[in-house]
Amino acid sequence: MRYWLVRLWLSFSTAGLLLGTLFFAFSLTPSLLPRTYFTQGVLSGCSLAAGYFVGVLVSWLWSYMELPVPQGRVVRAAKLGAAVICIFVAVLFLWQAARWQNSIREIMGLGPVESVHPLKVGLIAFVTFSVLIALARLFQLTFRFAAAKARRFMPTRVANVIGVVAATMLFWSIISGILFRIALDVADSSFQQFDALIEPETRRPTAPLKTGSSVSLLEWGDLGRAGREFVSSGPTSKELRAFSGKDAPEPIRVYVGLRSAAAVDERARLALEELKRVGGFERSVLVVVTPTGTGWVDPAAMDSLEYLHNGDVASVAVQYSYLASWLSLLTEPGYGADTARALFKEIYGYWTSLPKKRRPKLYLHGLSLGAMNSEQSTDLIEVIGDPFQGALWSGPPYPSRLWRFLTANRDPRSPAWLPRFRDGSFARFMNQDGAAAKPNSGSSWGPMRYVYLQYASDPVTFFDYRYAYREPDWMRPPRGPDVSPDMRWYPVVTVLQLAVDMAMATTAQMGHGHVYAPAHYIDAWVEVTGIQDWSTGEIERLKSKLGN
C-alpha cells in the first residue's frame, strides 16, 4: 500500500498541483451570489481540476519543446515543496473565505456566516477533484490503448492523433448519446408529469370570461400547471377597487398550453381567438407575454401592471416548453422564438386591423429565456409602419442579441451593468435603484419604449464564456450596487464561478440575482407605459402592498 501511494503521489504533475491549488484558492473569492458549502466545494473541486489540467498542459508543452526537465531526487524534492506551498495557500484562503462571502451577504441584506465550513468544503472539493481526475486518467488509458493498436500500421504521431480522436469519440458518445439522453428522458418525463399535475387548490374557473372555463375555447386540463396558475391568480376586481377606490374591471389573462394544440401556429391562433372572445382588444393595455422555459409567468410582473392600470389590462401567453429554461435552451433552442414569433404575428396582425383610436396600447414582456425569445418575436422593419408601444424585458440571458447590441454600443461613459444607449429615446436600462439610465439632456421617449430591467448581480444576464480569458466590462469601476467590492477576475476561475452562480440564480434574495422584485417591476412599468397620473405616495403605497 505504501509503495502504491508513493507511485500515485509521484504520478501527479508538480506544475498541475501548484496551478490547481491557485485556482482552488481563487475559487473561494466572492462572485455575484453567496454560496453554500456544498456549491463552494463542487466549484473549488472543479477549479482545482481545471488548474491541474492547465498545469499538465504547460508541462507537456515544455517537454514537447525538449526543454530541460528535472529528474530523480530533484523531482521528489520539488513535489514535497509544492505540497507544503499548496497546503499553506489552501489554508490561508479558506481562512479568508467567510469574510469574502459576508461581503456579498451584507449587500443583499443577509445575515453573516461565521464559517464557510472549511473541512466540508475541502472534503467535497477533494471528492469532486478525484472523480474528475479518475475520468481524465480513464481517458488517458483509452487514448494509449487506441494509439498502441494504431502504431502497428502507421507512424507514432499519426497513431497518437488517432488515439486522441478515438478516445474523444468514445467518451462523447457515452456522455451525449447515453448518459445525457437518459438524463434528458428522465427530466422530460418528470417535467411533463409535473406540468400535467392539477393542484387541488387551483379550481377550474366558472366565470365565462376566464380561460379554461366551460365556455372557453381552451380546456382547463390542457393549460398546464403554469398556465392554470397564471389564469387563476392575480388581483381581482374587488381587490383593485379596494386599493384604488375606483371601479375596476377584472384583468384578462389568456394562456394556451402545449397540450391545447399540436402545432405552434394552431396554438397562436387559439390564443388570438380566445383573446377576442374575452374582450382583450377592448382593454386599454394589451401585453403579449413570452413565458420562461417551464411556461411560468412571473406574477410580480403582471400583478404590478394590473394594479397600475386598475385592472384595465389584458395579457396573453403561449407555452412552448415544460422544461426548465436552461434545458429548453439546450434541447430546443429555436422553439421558444418560433412560438413567440407565431403569437406576435397573430396578435399584431389583428391589432393593426383595428382603428387606431379604439385599439389598446400593445406591449411585449418576458423574463429570462422569455425575454430573449420575446426579443426575437419581431424586428423594427416589420413594425416600423405601425409600431407597437414598447416592451419590458427582465433578466435577459447573455445570448440575447438586441440586449448585446445595445450594451456593446452604449455610451462609453455609462457602465456595462446599466448602459445608456444614445439619447435614450428608444431603449433604457433599469435596476433596483428604480431610475432608468438617464438619457442625454433634453431627450424624451420616441414612439416605442424598450426597457430592460436587470440587476448587476444577475449571472443569467452577465455570464459569458469569454470571461474565461478576458475581464468583464461590468467588473470595472464603478461597480453595480449589489456586486461585492472584493470580487476579482481570474482566468478560467471566474467563468466557473459565474456558471455556479447561474445555477443558483433563482435562489437569491428578492431584488438580487435572477429574482425580480415587484417594486422594481412597478418602476419599470411606469417607465414603459408612460404612467403620469400616479403620485409618488401612491407608487410607494403600491410597492408596500405588493412587497419590496
Coordinates of C-alpha atoms in Angstrom, one line a residue:
M1 CA 0.0 0.0 0.0
R2 CA 2.8 2.4 0.9
Y3 CA 4.5 1.6 -2.5
W4 CA 1.2 2.2 -4.3
L5 CA 0.6 5.5 -2.5
V6 CA 4.1 6.7 -3.3
R7 CA 3.7 5.9 -7.0
L8 CA 0.3 7.6 -7.0
W9 CA 1.8 10.7 -5.5
L10 CA 4.7 10.8 -7.9
S11 CA 2.3 10.4 -10.9
F12 CA 0.9 13.9 -10.2
S13 CA 2.3 16.9 -12.0
T14 CA 4.0 19.4 -9.8
A15 CA 3.0 22.3 -12.1
G16 CA -0.5 20.9 -12.2
L17 CA -0.7 20.8 -8.4
L18 CA 0.6 24.3 -8.0
L19 CA -1.6 25.8 -10.6
G20 CA -4.6 23.8 -9.4
T21 CA -4.2 25.0 -5.8
L22 CA -4.0 28.6 -7.1
F23 CA -7.3 28.0 -9.0
F24 CA -8.7 26.4 -5.8
A25 CA -7.8 29.5 -3.8
F26 CA -9.2 31.9 -6.3
S27 CA -12.5 30.0 -6.4
L28 CA -13.0 30.9 -2.7
T29 CA -13.2 34.6 -3.5
P30 CA -16.6 36.2 -3.9
S31 CA -18.6 36.3 -7.2
L32 CA -22.1 37.6 -7.9
L33 CA -24.1 35.5 -5.4
P34 CA -23.5 33.9 -2.0
R35 CA -22.6 30.2 -2.0
T36 CA -23.4 27.3 0.3
Y37 CA -20.6 25.0 1.5
F38 CA -21.7 22.3 -1.0
T39 CA -21.7 24.6 -4.1
Q40 CA -18.4 26.0 -2.9
G41 CA -16.9 22.6 -2.6
V42 CA -18.0 21.5 -6.0
L43 CA -16.8 24.8 -7.5
S44 CA -13.5 24.5 -5.8
G45 CA -13.0 20.9 -6.9
C46 CA -13.7 21.8 -10.5
S47 CA -11.4 24.8 -10.2
L48 CA -8.7 22.6 -8.8
A49 CA -9.1 20.1 -11.6
A50 CA -9.1 22.9 -14.3
G51 CA -5.9 24.4 -12.9
Y52 CA -4.3 21.0 -12.7
F53 CA -5.2 20.4 -16.4
V54 CA -3.7 23.7 -17.4
G55 CA -0.5 22.8 -15.4
V56 CA -0.3 19.4 -17.1
L57 CA -0.7 21.0 -20.5
V58 CA 2.1 23.5 -19.7
S59 CA 4.4 20.7 -18.6
W60 CA 3.6 18.7 -21.7
L61 CA 4.4 21.7 -24.0
W62 CA 7.7 22.2 -22.0
S63 CA 8.7 18.6 -22.6
Y64 CA 7.5 18.6 -26.2
M65 CA 9.8 21.5 -27.0
E66 CA 12.6 19.4 -25.5
L67 CA 13.5 21.9 -22.8
P68 CA 15.4 20.6 -19.7
V69 CA 13.3 18.7 -17.3
P70 CA 14.4 17.9 -13.6
Q71 CA 14.9 14.2 -12.8
G72 CA 15.3 11.9 -9.8
R73 CA 15.6 13.5 -6.3
V74 CA 15.0 16.9 -7.7
V75 CA 11.5 15.9 -8.8
R76 CA 10.7 14.4 -5.3
A77 CA 12.0 17.5 -3.6
A78 CA 10.0 19.7 -5.9
K79 CA 6.9 17.7 -5.2
L80 CA 7.4 17.9 -1.4
G81 CA 8.0 21.7 -1.6
A82 CA 4.9 22.1 -3.8
A83 CA 2.8 20.1 -1.3
V84 CA 3.9 22.5 1.5
I85 CA 3.1 25.5 -0.6
C86 CA -0.3 24.1 -1.7
I87 CA -1.4 23.3 1.9
F88 CA -0.3 26.8 3.1
V89 CA -2.1 28.6 0.3
A90 CA -5.3 26.5 0.7
V91 CA -5.5 27.1 4.4
L92 CA -4.8 30.8 4.0
F93 CA -7.6 31.3 1.5
L94 CA -10.0 29.1 3.4
W95 CA -9.5 31.3 6.4
Q96 CA -10.5 34.4 4.4
A97 CA -13.5 32.7 2.7
A98 CA -16.1 33.6 5.4
R99 CA -15.2 37.3 5.1
W100 CA -15.5 37.2 1.3
Q101 CA -18.9 35.5 1.5
N102 CA -20.1 38.0 4.0
S103 CA -19.1 40.9 1.7
I104 CA -21.9 39.7 -0.6
R105 CA -24.4 38.7 2.1
E106 CA -24.2 42.1 3.7
I107 CA -25.0 43.9 0.4
M108 CA -28.0 41.6 -0.1
G109 CA -29.4 42.0 3.4
L110 CA -28.5 38.5 4.6
G111 CA -27.0 37.6 8.0
P112 CA -23.3 36.9 8.1
V113 CA -21.9 33.4 8.3
E114 CA -19.4 32.6 11.0
S115 CA -17.7 29.9 8.9
V116 CA -17.7 28.5 5.4
H117 CA -17.2 25.1 6.9
P118 CA -13.6 24.6 5.5
L119 CA -13.5 20.9 6.3
K120 CA -16.7 20.2 4.4
V121 CA -15.6 22.4 1.5
G122 CA -12.3 20.7 1.4
L123 CA -13.8 17.2 1.5
I124 CA -16.3 18.0 -1.2
A125 CA -13.6 19.6 -3.3
F126 CA -11.4 16.6 -2.9
V127 CA -14.1 14.2 -3.9
T128 CA -15.0 16.3 -6.9
F129 CA -11.4 16.6 -8.0
S130 CA -10.8 12.9 -7.5
V131 CA -13.8 12.0 -9.7
L132 CA -12.6 14.4 -12.5
I133 CA -9.0 13.1 -12.3
A134 CA -10.2 9.5 -12.4
L135 CA -12.2 10.3 -15.6
A136 CA -9.2 12.1 -17.1
R137 CA -6.9 9.1 -16.4
L138 CA -9.5 6.7 -17.9
F139 CA -9.5 8.9 -21.0
Q140 CA -5.7 8.7 -21.0
L141 CA -5.8 4.9 -20.8
T142 CA -8.3 4.8 -23.6
F143 CA -6.1 7.0 -25.7
R144 CA -2.9 5.0 -25.0
F145 CA -4.7 1.7 -25.9
A146 CA -6.0 3.1 -29.2
A147 CA -2.7 4.7 -30.1
A148 CA -0.8 1.5 -29.3
K149 CA -3.0 -0.5 -31.6
A150 CA -2.7 2.1 -34.4
R151 CA 1.2 2.2 -34.1
R152 CA 1.3 -1.3 -35.7
F153 CA 0.2 0.2 -39.0
M154 CA 1.3 3.8 -39.0
P155 CA 3.9 6.4 -37.6
T156 CA 3.8 7.2 -33.9
R157 CA 2.5 10.8 -34.2
V158 CA -0.3 9.8 -36.6
A159 CA -1.2 7.0 -34.2
N160 CA -1.3 9.4 -31.3
V161 CA -3.7 11.7 -33.2
I162 CA -5.9 8.7 -34.0
G163 CA -5.8 7.6 -30.3
V164 CA -7.0 11.1 -29.2
V165 CA -9.8 11.1 -31.8
A166 CA -10.9 7.6 -30.9
A167 CA -10.9 8.3 -27.1
T168 CA -12.8 11.6 -27.6
M169 CA -15.4 10.0 -29.8
L170 CA -15.9 7.1 -27.4
F171 CA -16.3 9.4 -24.4
W172 CA -18.5 11.8 -26.3
S173 CA -20.8 9.1 -27.5
I174 CA -21.1 7.7 -24.0
I175 CA -21.8 11.1 -22.4
S176 CA -24.1 12.6 -25.0
G177 CA -25.5 9.5 -26.6
I178 CA -26.2 7.5 -23.5
L179 CA -25.8 9.4 -20.2
F180 CA -27.2 12.7 -21.4
R181 CA -30.0 11.1 -23.3
I182 CA -31.1 9.0 -20.3
A183 CA -30.9 12.1 -18.0
L184 CA -32.8 14.2 -20.6
D185 CA -35.5 11.5 -20.9
V186 CA -35.9 11.3 -17.1
A187 CA -36.1 15.1 -16.9
D188 CA -38.5 15.3 -19.8
S189 CA -40.8 12.8 -18.2
S190 CA -40.6 14.4 -14.8
F191 CA -41.3 17.9 -16.0
Q192 CA -44.1 16.6 -18.2
Q193 CA -45.8 14.9 -15.3
F194 CA -45.3 17.9 -13.1
D195 CA -46.8 20.2 -15.8
A196 CA -49.9 17.9 -16.1
L197 CA -50.5 17.8 -12.4
I198 CA -53.7 19.6 -11.4
E199 CA -53.3 21.1 -8.0
P200 CA -56.3 20.6 -5.7
E201 CA -56.2 24.3 -4.6
T202 CA -56.4 25.5 -8.2
R203 CA -60.0 25.1 -9.3
R204 CA -61.4 25.5 -12.7
P205 CA -62.8 29.0 -13.2
T206 CA -66.6 29.4 -13.5
A207 CA -66.6 32.9 -14.9
P208 CA -67.3 32.8 -18.7
L209 CA -64.6 35.4 -19.5
K210 CA -61.9 33.2 -17.8
T211 CA -59.6 31.0 -19.9
G212 CA -60.3 27.3 -19.1
S213 CA -64.0 27.9 -18.1
S214 CA -66.8 25.7 -19.5
V215 CA -67.4 28.1 -22.4
S216 CA -63.7 28.8 -23.1
L217 CA -62.0 27.7 -26.3
L218 CA -59.4 26.0 -24.2
E219 CA -59.6 23.0 -21.9
W220 CA -58.6 23.7 -18.3
G221 CA -56.6 20.5 -18.1
D222 CA -54.6 21.4 -21.3
L223 CA -53.3 24.7 -19.9
G224 CA -50.5 23.0 -17.9
R225 CA -49.6 23.8 -14.3
A226 CA -48.0 27.2 -15.1
G227 CA -50.9 28.2 -17.3
R228 CA -53.5 27.3 -14.6
E229 CA -51.5 29.2 -12.0
F230 CA -51.3 32.3 -14.3
V231 CA -55.1 32.3 -15.2
S232 CA -56.3 31.7 -11.7
S233 CA -54.0 34.2 -9.9
G234 CA -53.7 37.9 -10.0
P235 CA -55.7 40.7 -8.4
T236 CA -59.5 40.5 -8.6
S237 CA -61.8 43.4 -9.4
K238 CA -62.7 43.7 -5.7
E239 CA -59.1 43.9 -4.6
L240 CA -58.3 46.5 -7.3
R241 CA -61.3 48.6 -6.3
A242 CA -60.4 48.3 -2.6
F243 CA -56.9 49.6 -3.4
S244 CA -57.7 52.4 -5.8
G245 CA -61.2 53.4 -4.5
K246 CA -62.4 53.4 -8.1
D247 CA -64.4 50.9 -10.2
A248 CA -62.1 48.4 -11.7
P249 CA -62.7 45.6 -14.3
E250 CA -61.4 42.1 -13.8
P251 CA -58.0 41.8 -15.5
I252 CA -58.0 39.4 -18.5
R253 CA -55.4 36.7 -18.7
V254 CA -55.3 34.3 -21.6
Y255 CA -53.0 31.3 -21.7
V256 CA -52.6 28.5 -24.2
G257 CA -50.8 25.3 -23.1
L258 CA -48.7 22.9 -25.0
R259 CA -51.5 20.3 -25.0
S260 CA -54.0 22.8 -26.3
A261 CA -53.0 22.2 -29.9
A262 CA -50.3 20.1 -31.7
A263 CA -48.7 22.9 -33.8
V264 CA -47.2 26.2 -32.9
D265 CA -49.4 28.1 -35.4
E266 CA -52.6 26.4 -34.1
R267 CA -51.7 27.4 -30.5
A268 CA -51.1 31.0 -31.7
R269 CA -54.4 31.2 -33.5
L270 CA -56.2 29.7 -30.4
A271 CA -54.7 32.5 -28.3
L272 CA -56.0 35.1 -30.7
E273 CA -59.5 33.7 -30.8
E274 CA -59.7 33.3 -27.1
L275 CA -58.4 36.8 -26.6
K276 CA -61.1 38.1 -28.9
R277 CA -63.7 36.0 -27.2
V278 CA -63.0 37.5 -23.7
G279 CA -62.7 41.1 -25.0
G280 CA -58.9 41.5 -24.7
F281 CA -58.8 44.0 -27.5
E282 CA -61.3 46.3 -25.7
R283 CA -58.9 47.0 -22.8
S284 CA -56.5 50.0 -22.7
V285 CA -53.4 47.9 -22.4
L286 CA -52.6 44.5 -24.1
V287 CA -49.4 42.6 -23.2
V288 CA -48.0 39.7 -25.3
V289 CA -46.1 37.7 -22.7
T290 CA -43.5 35.1 -23.6
P291 CA -43.1 32.8 -20.5
T292 CA -40.0 31.1 -19.2
G293 CA -39.0 27.5 -20.3
T294 CA -41.4 25.9 -17.9
G295 CA -44.3 28.1 -19.1
W296 CA -44.1 30.2 -15.9
V297 CA -45.2 33.9 -16.0
D298 CA -43.7 36.0 -13.1
P299 CA -46.7 37.2 -11.0
A300 CA -44.6 40.1 -9.7
A301 CA -44.6 41.5 -13.3
M302 CA -48.3 41.0 -14.1
D303 CA -49.8 41.9 -10.8
S304 CA -47.9 45.2 -10.7
L305 CA -49.0 46.2 -14.2
E306 CA -52.7 45.3 -13.4
Y307 CA -52.7 47.4 -10.3
L308 CA -51.0 50.4 -12.1
H309 CA -53.8 50.3 -14.7
N310 CA -56.6 49.5 -12.3
G311 CA -57.4 46.2 -14.0
D312 CA -57.8 47.6 -17.5
V313 CA -55.2 45.1 -18.8
A314 CA -55.3 42.0 -21.0
S315 CA -52.4 39.7 -21.3
V316 CA -51.8 36.6 -23.5
A317 CA -49.2 33.9 -23.4
V318 CA -48.5 30.6 -25.2
Q319 CA -46.4 27.8 -23.7
Y320 CA -43.6 26.4 -25.8
S321 CA -42.0 24.0 -23.3
Y322 CA -42.4 22.5 -19.9
L323 CA -38.6 22.0 -19.3
A324 CA -36.5 24.3 -17.1
S325 CA -35.2 27.3 -19.2
W326 CA -31.6 26.0 -19.4
L327 CA -32.8 22.6 -20.6
S328 CA -35.2 24.2 -23.0
L329 CA -32.4 26.3 -24.4
L330 CA -30.1 23.3 -24.6
T331 CA -32.5 20.9 -26.3
E332 CA -34.8 23.1 -28.4
P333 CA -33.1 26.5 -28.7
G334 CA -35.2 27.8 -31.5
Y335 CA -38.7 26.6 -30.4
G336 CA -39.4 29.3 -28.0
A337 CA -38.5 32.0 -30.5
D338 CA -40.7 30.3 -33.1
T339 CA -43.6 30.3 -30.7
A340 CA -43.1 34.0 -29.8
R341 CA -43.0 34.9 -33.4
A342 CA -46.2 33.0 -34.3
L343 CA -48.1 34.6 -31.3
F344 CA -46.9 38.1 -32.1
K345 CA -47.8 37.7 -35.8
E346 CA -51.4 36.7 -34.9
I347 CA -51.9 39.4 -32.3
Y348 CA -50.1 42.2 -34.1
G349 CA -51.9 41.3 -37.4
Y350 CA -55.3 41.6 -35.8
W351 CA -54.3 44.6 -33.7
T352 CA -53.2 46.6 -36.9
S353 CA -56.6 45.9 -38.4
L354 CA -58.4 47.8 -35.7
P355 CA -59.0 51.6 -35.7
K356 CA -56.0 53.3 -34.0
K357 CA -58.2 55.3 -31.7
R358 CA -60.1 52.3 -30.4
R359 CA -57.4 49.6 -30.1
P360 CA -55.3 49.0 -26.9
K361 CA -51.7 50.0 -26.4
L362 CA -49.6 47.0 -27.3
Y363 CA -46.6 45.8 -25.3
L364 CA -44.2 42.8 -25.1
H365 CA -42.9 41.2 -21.9
G366 CA -40.7 38.3 -21.0
L367 CA -38.5 37.2 -18.1
S368 CA -35.2 35.3 -18.5
L369 CA -35.5 32.9 -21.5
G370 CA -38.9 34.5 -22.2
A371 CA -37.1 37.9 -22.6
M372 CA -34.7 36.5 -25.2
N373 CA -37.5 34.8 -27.1
S374 CA -39.7 37.9 -26.9
E375 CA -36.9 39.9 -28.4
Q376 CA -36.9 37.7 -31.4
S377 CA -40.7 37.8 -31.9
T378 CA -40.4 40.7 -34.3
D379 CA -38.0 43.3 -35.6
L380 CA -38.3 47.0 -36.3
I381 CA -38.6 46.5 -40.1
E382 CA -41.8 44.5 -39.6
V383 CA -43.5 47.1 -37.4
I384 CA -42.0 50.5 -38.3
G385 CA -45.1 51.4 -40.4
D386 CA -47.4 50.8 -37.4
P387 CA -45.3 50.4 -34.3
F388 CA -46.5 48.9 -31.1
Q389 CA -45.9 50.9 -27.9
G390 CA -42.9 49.1 -26.3
A391 CA -41.5 46.2 -24.3
L392 CA -40.3 45.3 -20.8
W393 CA -37.8 42.6 -20.7
S394 CA -36.4 41.5 -17.3
G395 CA -33.3 39.4 -16.7
P396 CA -32.4 38.9 -20.4
P397 CA -30.0 36.0 -20.8
Y398 CA -26.5 36.8 -22.1
P399 CA -27.1 35.5 -25.7
S400 CA -30.0 38.0 -26.2
R401 CA -29.0 39.7 -29.5
L402 CA -30.6 43.1 -29.1
W403 CA -29.5 43.4 -25.5
R404 CA -25.9 42.6 -26.5
F405 CA -26.0 45.1 -29.3
L406 CA -27.4 47.9 -27.1
T407 CA -24.9 47.1 -24.3
A408 CA -21.9 46.8 -26.7
N409 CA -22.8 50.2 -28.4
R410 CA -23.6 52.0 -25.2
D411 CA -22.3 55.5 -24.3
P412 CA -18.7 54.7 -23.1
R413 CA -19.3 56.9 -20.0
S414 CA -22.1 54.5 -18.8
P415 CA -21.3 51.2 -17.0
A416 CA -22.0 47.9 -18.7
W417 CA -24.4 46.9 -15.9
L418 CA -26.6 50.0 -16.5
P419 CA -25.9 51.1 -20.1
R420 CA -27.1 54.3 -21.7
F421 CA -27.8 53.9 -25.4
R422 CA -27.6 57.0 -27.5
D423 CA -30.1 59.6 -26.4
G424 CA -32.4 57.1 -24.6
S425 CA -35.4 57.8 -26.8
F426 CA -35.6 54.1 -27.9
A427 CA -34.2 51.9 -25.2
R428 CA -33.3 52.4 -21.5
F429 CA -32.0 50.1 -18.7
M430 CA -33.2 50.0 -15.1
N431 CA -32.1 48.2 -11.9
Q432 CA -33.2 48.1 -8.3
D433 CA -32.4 51.8 -7.8
G434 CA -35.6 52.5 -9.8
A435 CA -34.5 55.1 -12.3
A436 CA -33.7 54.3 -15.9
A437 CA -30.2 55.2 -17.1
K438 CA -30.6 58.9 -17.7
P439 CA -30.8 59.9 -21.3
N440 CA -29.0 62.8 -22.8
S441 CA -30.3 66.2 -21.7
G442 CA -33.4 67.3 -23.4
S443 CA -34.3 64.0 -25.0
S444 CA -37.6 62.1 -24.5
W445 CA -39.2 58.8 -25.4
G446 CA -39.9 58.1 -29.1
P447 CA -42.9 56.2 -30.4
M448 CA -41.6 52.9 -28.9
R449 CA -40.3 52.3 -25.4
Y450 CA -37.9 49.4 -24.8
V451 CA -36.9 48.9 -21.1
Y452 CA -34.6 46.3 -19.7
L453 CA -34.8 45.5 -16.0
Q454 CA -31.6 43.9 -14.8
Y455 CA -29.6 43.5 -11.7
A456 CA -25.8 43.8 -11.7
S457 CA -25.8 40.6 -9.6
D458 CA -27.8 38.6 -12.2
P459 CA -25.4 35.9 -13.6
V460 CA -28.1 34.8 -16.2
T461 CA -27.6 38.2 -17.7
F462 CA -23.9 38.8 -17.1
F463 CA -22.4 35.4 -17.8
D464 CA -20.3 34.9 -20.9
Y465 CA -17.9 32.1 -21.9
R466 CA -15.3 34.7 -23.0
Y467 CA -14.8 35.6 -19.3
A468 CA -12.5 32.6 -19.2
Y469 CA -9.8 34.7 -20.8
R470 CA -11.0 38.3 -20.6
E471 CA -12.2 40.6 -17.8
P472 CA -15.9 41.5 -17.9
D473 CA -16.7 45.2 -18.6
W474 CA -19.2 45.2 -15.7
M475 CA -16.4 44.5 -13.2
R476 CA -14.7 47.7 -14.0
P477 CA -15.5 50.7 -11.6
P478 CA -18.0 51.9 -10.8
R479 CA -19.4 48.5 -9.6
G480 CA -23.1 47.7 -9.6
P481 CA -24.9 48.4 -6.3
D482 CA -25.2 44.7 -5.3
V483 CA -21.7 43.4 -6.5
S484 CA -19.1 42.8 -3.9
P485 CA -16.1 45.2 -4.0
D486 CA -13.9 42.1 -3.2
M487 CA -14.8 40.4 -6.5
R488 CA -11.8 40.0 -8.8
W489 CA -11.4 38.5 -12.3
Y490 CA -9.2 35.3 -12.6
P491 CA -8.7 33.5 -15.9
V492 CA -10.8 30.3 -16.1
V493 CA -11.9 30.5 -12.4
T494 CA -14.3 33.5 -12.9
V495 CA -16.3 31.7 -15.6
L496 CA -16.6 28.7 -13.4
Q497 CA -17.8 30.9 -10.5
L498 CA -20.4 32.5 -12.8
A499 CA -21.6 29.1 -14.0
V500 CA -22.3 28.1 -10.4
D501 CA -23.9 31.4 -9.7
M502 CA -26.2 30.9 -12.8
A503 CA -27.3 27.5 -11.4
M504 CA -28.2 29.2 -8.1
A505 CA -29.6 32.5 -9.6
T506 CA -33.2 31.9 -8.7
T507 CA -32.4 31.1 -5.1
A508 CA -31.1 34.6 -4.5
Q509 CA -32.7 37.1 -2.1
M510 CA -35.6 39.0 -3.6
G511 CA -34.3 42.0 -5.6
H512 CA -31.0 40.4 -6.4
G513 CA -29.7 37.8 -8.8
H514 CA -32.4 36.5 -11.0
V515 CA -35.3 37.1 -8.6
Y516 CA -37.0 40.4 -9.6
A517 CA -39.0 42.3 -7.0
P518 CA -42.5 43.7 -7.5
A519 CA -41.3 47.2 -6.5
H520 CA -38.8 47.2 -9.4
Y521 CA -41.4 46.0 -11.8
I522 CA -43.6 48.9 -10.8
D523 CA -40.9 51.4 -11.6
A524 CA -40.2 49.7 -14.9
W525 CA -43.9 49.6 -16.0
V526 CA -44.3 53.2 -15.1
E527 CA -41.5 54.0 -17.5
V528 CA -42.7 51.7 -20.3
T529 CA -46.4 52.5 -20.2
G530 CA -45.8 56.2 -19.5
I531 CA -48.0 56.5 -16.4
Q532 CA -48.2 60.1 -15.2
D533 CA -51.3 60.2 -13.1
W534 CA -49.9 58.4 -10.0
S535 CA -48.3 60.4 -7.2
T536 CA -45.1 59.3 -5.6
G537 CA -47.0 58.5 -2.4
E538 CA -49.4 56.2 -4.4
I539 CA -46.5 54.4 -6.0
E540 CA -44.9 53.8 -2.7
R541 CA -48.2 52.5 -1.3
L542 CA -48.5 50.0 -4.1
K543 CA -44.9 48.9 -3.6
S544 CA -45.6 48.4 0.1
K545 CA -48.7 46.3 -0.8
L546 CA -47.0 44.0 -3.3
G547 CA -43.8 43.7 -1.3
N548 CA -40.5 45.4 -1.9

